[in-house]
Each structure stands twice: as structure tokens, then as C-alpha cells.
Short mmCIF file of C-alpha atoms and ligand atoms in Angstrom, two decimals:
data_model
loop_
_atom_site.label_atom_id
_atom_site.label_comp_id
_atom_site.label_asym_id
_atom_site.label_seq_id
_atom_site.Cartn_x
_atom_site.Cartn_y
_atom_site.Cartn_z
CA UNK A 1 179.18 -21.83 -79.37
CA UNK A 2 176.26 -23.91 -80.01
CA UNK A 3 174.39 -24.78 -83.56
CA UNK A 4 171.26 -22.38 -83.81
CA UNK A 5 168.18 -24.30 -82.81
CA UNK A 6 165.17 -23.82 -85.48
CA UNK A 7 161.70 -23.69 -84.97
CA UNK A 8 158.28 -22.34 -86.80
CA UNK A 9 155.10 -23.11 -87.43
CA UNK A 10 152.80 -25.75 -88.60
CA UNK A 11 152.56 -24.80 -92.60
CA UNK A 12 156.08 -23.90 -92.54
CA UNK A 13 155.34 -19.69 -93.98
CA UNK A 14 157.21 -18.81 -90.40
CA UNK A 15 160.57 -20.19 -89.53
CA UNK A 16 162.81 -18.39 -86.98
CA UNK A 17 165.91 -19.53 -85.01
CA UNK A 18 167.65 -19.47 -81.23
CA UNK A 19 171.03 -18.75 -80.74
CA UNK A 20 171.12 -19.22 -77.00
CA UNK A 21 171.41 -22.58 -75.60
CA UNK A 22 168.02 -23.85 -73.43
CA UNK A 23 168.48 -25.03 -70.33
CA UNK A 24 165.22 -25.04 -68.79
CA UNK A 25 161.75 -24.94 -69.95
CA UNK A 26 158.50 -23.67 -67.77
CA UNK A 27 154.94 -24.33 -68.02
CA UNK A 28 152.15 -21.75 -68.08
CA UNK A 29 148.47 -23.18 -66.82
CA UNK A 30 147.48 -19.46 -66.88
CA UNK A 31 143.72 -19.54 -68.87
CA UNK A 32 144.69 -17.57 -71.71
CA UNK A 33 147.65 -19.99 -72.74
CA UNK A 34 144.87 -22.54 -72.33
CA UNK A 35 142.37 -20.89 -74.73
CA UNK A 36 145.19 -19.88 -77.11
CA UNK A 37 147.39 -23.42 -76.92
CA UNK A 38 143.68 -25.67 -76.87
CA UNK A 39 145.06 -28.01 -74.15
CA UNK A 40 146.08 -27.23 -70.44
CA UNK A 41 149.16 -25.26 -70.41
CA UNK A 42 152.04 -23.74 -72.93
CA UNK A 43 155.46 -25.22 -72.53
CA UNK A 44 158.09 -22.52 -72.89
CA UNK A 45 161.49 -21.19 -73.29
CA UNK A 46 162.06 -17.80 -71.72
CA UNK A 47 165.12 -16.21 -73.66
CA UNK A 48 166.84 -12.91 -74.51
CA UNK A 49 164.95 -11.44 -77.30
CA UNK A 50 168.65 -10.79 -79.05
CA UNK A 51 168.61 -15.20 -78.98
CA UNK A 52 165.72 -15.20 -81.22
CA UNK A 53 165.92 -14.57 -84.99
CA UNK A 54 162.96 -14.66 -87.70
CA UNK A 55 164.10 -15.64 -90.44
CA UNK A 56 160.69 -16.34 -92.76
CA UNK A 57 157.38 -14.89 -92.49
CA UNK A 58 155.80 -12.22 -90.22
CA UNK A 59 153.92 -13.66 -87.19
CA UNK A 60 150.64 -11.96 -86.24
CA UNK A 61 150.38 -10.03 -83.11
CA UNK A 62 147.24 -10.33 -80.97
CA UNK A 63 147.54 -7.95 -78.10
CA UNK A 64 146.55 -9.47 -74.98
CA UNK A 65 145.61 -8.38 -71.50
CA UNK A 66 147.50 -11.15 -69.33
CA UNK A 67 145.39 -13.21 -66.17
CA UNK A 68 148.24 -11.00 -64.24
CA UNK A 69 146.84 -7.46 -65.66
CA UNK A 70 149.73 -6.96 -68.46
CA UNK A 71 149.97 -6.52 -71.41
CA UNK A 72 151.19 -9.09 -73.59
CA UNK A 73 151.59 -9.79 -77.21
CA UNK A 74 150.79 -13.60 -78.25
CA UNK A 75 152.23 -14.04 -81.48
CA UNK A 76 151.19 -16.45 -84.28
CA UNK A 77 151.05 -17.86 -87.67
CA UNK A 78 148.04 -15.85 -89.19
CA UNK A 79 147.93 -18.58 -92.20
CA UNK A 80 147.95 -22.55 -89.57
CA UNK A 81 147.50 -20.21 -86.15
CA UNK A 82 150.36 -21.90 -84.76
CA UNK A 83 151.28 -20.20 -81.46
CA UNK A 84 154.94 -19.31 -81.62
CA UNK A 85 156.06 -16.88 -78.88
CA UNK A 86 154.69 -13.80 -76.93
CA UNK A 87 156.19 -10.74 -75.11
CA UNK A 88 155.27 -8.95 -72.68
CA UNK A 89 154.90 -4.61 -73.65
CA UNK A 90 156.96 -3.74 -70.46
CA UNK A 91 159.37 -6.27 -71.39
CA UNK A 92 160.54 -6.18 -75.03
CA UNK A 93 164.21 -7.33 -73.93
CA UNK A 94 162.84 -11.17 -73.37
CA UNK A 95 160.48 -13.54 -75.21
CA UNK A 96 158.56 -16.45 -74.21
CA UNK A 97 158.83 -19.19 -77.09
CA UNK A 98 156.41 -21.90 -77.42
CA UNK A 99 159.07 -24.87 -77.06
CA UNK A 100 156.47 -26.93 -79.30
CA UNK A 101 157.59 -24.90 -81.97
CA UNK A 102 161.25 -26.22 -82.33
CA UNK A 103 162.13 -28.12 -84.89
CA UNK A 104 163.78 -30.58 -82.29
CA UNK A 105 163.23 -30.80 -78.57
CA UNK A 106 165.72 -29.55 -76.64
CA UNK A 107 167.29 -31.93 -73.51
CA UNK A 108 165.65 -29.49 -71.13
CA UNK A 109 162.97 -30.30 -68.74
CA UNK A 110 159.95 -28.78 -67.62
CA UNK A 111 161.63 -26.97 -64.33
CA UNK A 112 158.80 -24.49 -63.19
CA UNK A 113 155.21 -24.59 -63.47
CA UNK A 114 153.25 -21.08 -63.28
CA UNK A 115 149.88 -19.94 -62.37
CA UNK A 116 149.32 -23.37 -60.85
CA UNK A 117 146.02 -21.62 -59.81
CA UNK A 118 144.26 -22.47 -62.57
CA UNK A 119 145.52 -25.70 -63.91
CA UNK A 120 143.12 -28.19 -65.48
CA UNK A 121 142.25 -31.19 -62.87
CA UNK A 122 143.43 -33.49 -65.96
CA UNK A 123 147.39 -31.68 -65.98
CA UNK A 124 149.96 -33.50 -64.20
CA UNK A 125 152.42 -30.80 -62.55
CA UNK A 126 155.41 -32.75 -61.39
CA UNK A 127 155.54 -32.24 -57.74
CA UNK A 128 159.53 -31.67 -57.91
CA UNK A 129 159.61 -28.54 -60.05
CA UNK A 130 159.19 -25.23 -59.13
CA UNK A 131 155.77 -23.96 -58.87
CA UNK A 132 154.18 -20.58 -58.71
CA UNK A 133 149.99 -20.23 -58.07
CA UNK A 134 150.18 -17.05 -60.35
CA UNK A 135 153.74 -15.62 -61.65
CA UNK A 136 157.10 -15.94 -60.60
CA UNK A 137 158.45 -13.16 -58.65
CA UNK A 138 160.36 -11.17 -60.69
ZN1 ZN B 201 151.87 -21.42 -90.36
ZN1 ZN B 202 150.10 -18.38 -69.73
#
């Protein structure tokens, strides 16, 4: 059993924990995590949704239609606009957490890189992950 990892957002009005353990984190250059993150990519933990715990605050929910069609919920703090962790509708069994958001990093490293297709020129992808032009196969 490992210590719950803690996270939330910038002002501190959300905090949340993970009870699973991370072992890998993946990057999304998709253009929506670009517009929503203000840099190249989002750096993530994908988890069981039963992992993940709110403990403060209610994140706002901005209902997204996904570069891949779906639809997916990006939520946030509505008070700093922190990004903190999205779902997708089809999938409410998993969530995507914003591994910014942690209180501390975890060990993992960035294994997979997705949607590769539309990566800034100025993001480094590290040629010895995993990489995907769009996403993953399920
Ligand atoms: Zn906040
Ligand atoms: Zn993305």
C-alpha cells in the first residue's frame, strides 16, 4: 500500500488525491491540450477513476469535442484556471490527470507521446518513448 499522492490547483480552493501508484506518465501534443495547457503538450497520468479522490473544491467542467471527434470533459479550477484532469464521456471509468498538478512529482517518466501530429517544432519528444501521430490504439 502506498501513501496517497496529493495534488490541486494553483490557489489551493481544489485539492484532490491518488491512491494508485504512477508508473508511467504520457504526453498529449494534441491542439486542444495546447490551447488549454498554454505551452506544447499536457503531461499526464492515466488512472482508474476509483484512484482519484476530491477532496476540496468542485472543478469546472468545460465540455470538449476532442482533435479525435470525442467528447471529453477538461476539468479546471474556475477561480486560478488551473487544468487538473479530463475524461472522456464514453469513458467515465478512467481519468487523465494533469501530472503538473501533484503536489510532488512522481519517479515516473514521460513513456508515450500522443498525437505527435501536431507537436510544436519547439517540443522535444524523446525519440525512445512510445509515440502515437494521433491516439493510442485502444
Ligand atoms: Zn485554483
Ligand atoms: Zn491532448
Amino acid at each position: 500500500m502506498t501513501t496517497p499522492l496529493s495534488g490541486g490547483c494553483l490557489c489551493g480552493a481544489i485539492r484532490y488525491t491518488v491512491s494508485a501508484p504512477i508508473s508511467a506518465l504520457r504526453a498529449c501534443h494534441c491542439t486542444h491540450c495546447q490551447k488549454t495547457s498554454g505551452t506544447g503538450s499536457s503531461v499526464n497520468a492515466v488512472m482508474p477513476s476509483s484512484a482519484f479522490a476530491l477532496l476540496q473544491g468542485t472543478p469546472r467542467r468545460y465540455v470538449d469535442t476532442a482533435d479525435s471527434g470525442r467528447t471529453l470533459y477538461r476539468y479546471f479550477c474556475g477561480d486560478c484556471g488551473s487544468p487538473l484532469y479530463s475524461q472522456r464521456q464514453a469513458n467515465p471509468e478512467r481519468m487523465v490527470v494533469r501530472a503538473g498538478s501533484l503536489d510532488t512529482p512522481p519517479a515516473a517518466k514521460i513513456t508515450a507521446n500522443i498525437w505527435t501530429k501536431s507537436a510544436r517544432p519547439w517540443s522535444w519528444i524523446d525519440p525512445a518513448t512510445e509515440q502515437h501521430a494521433a491516439n493510442p490504439p485502444a
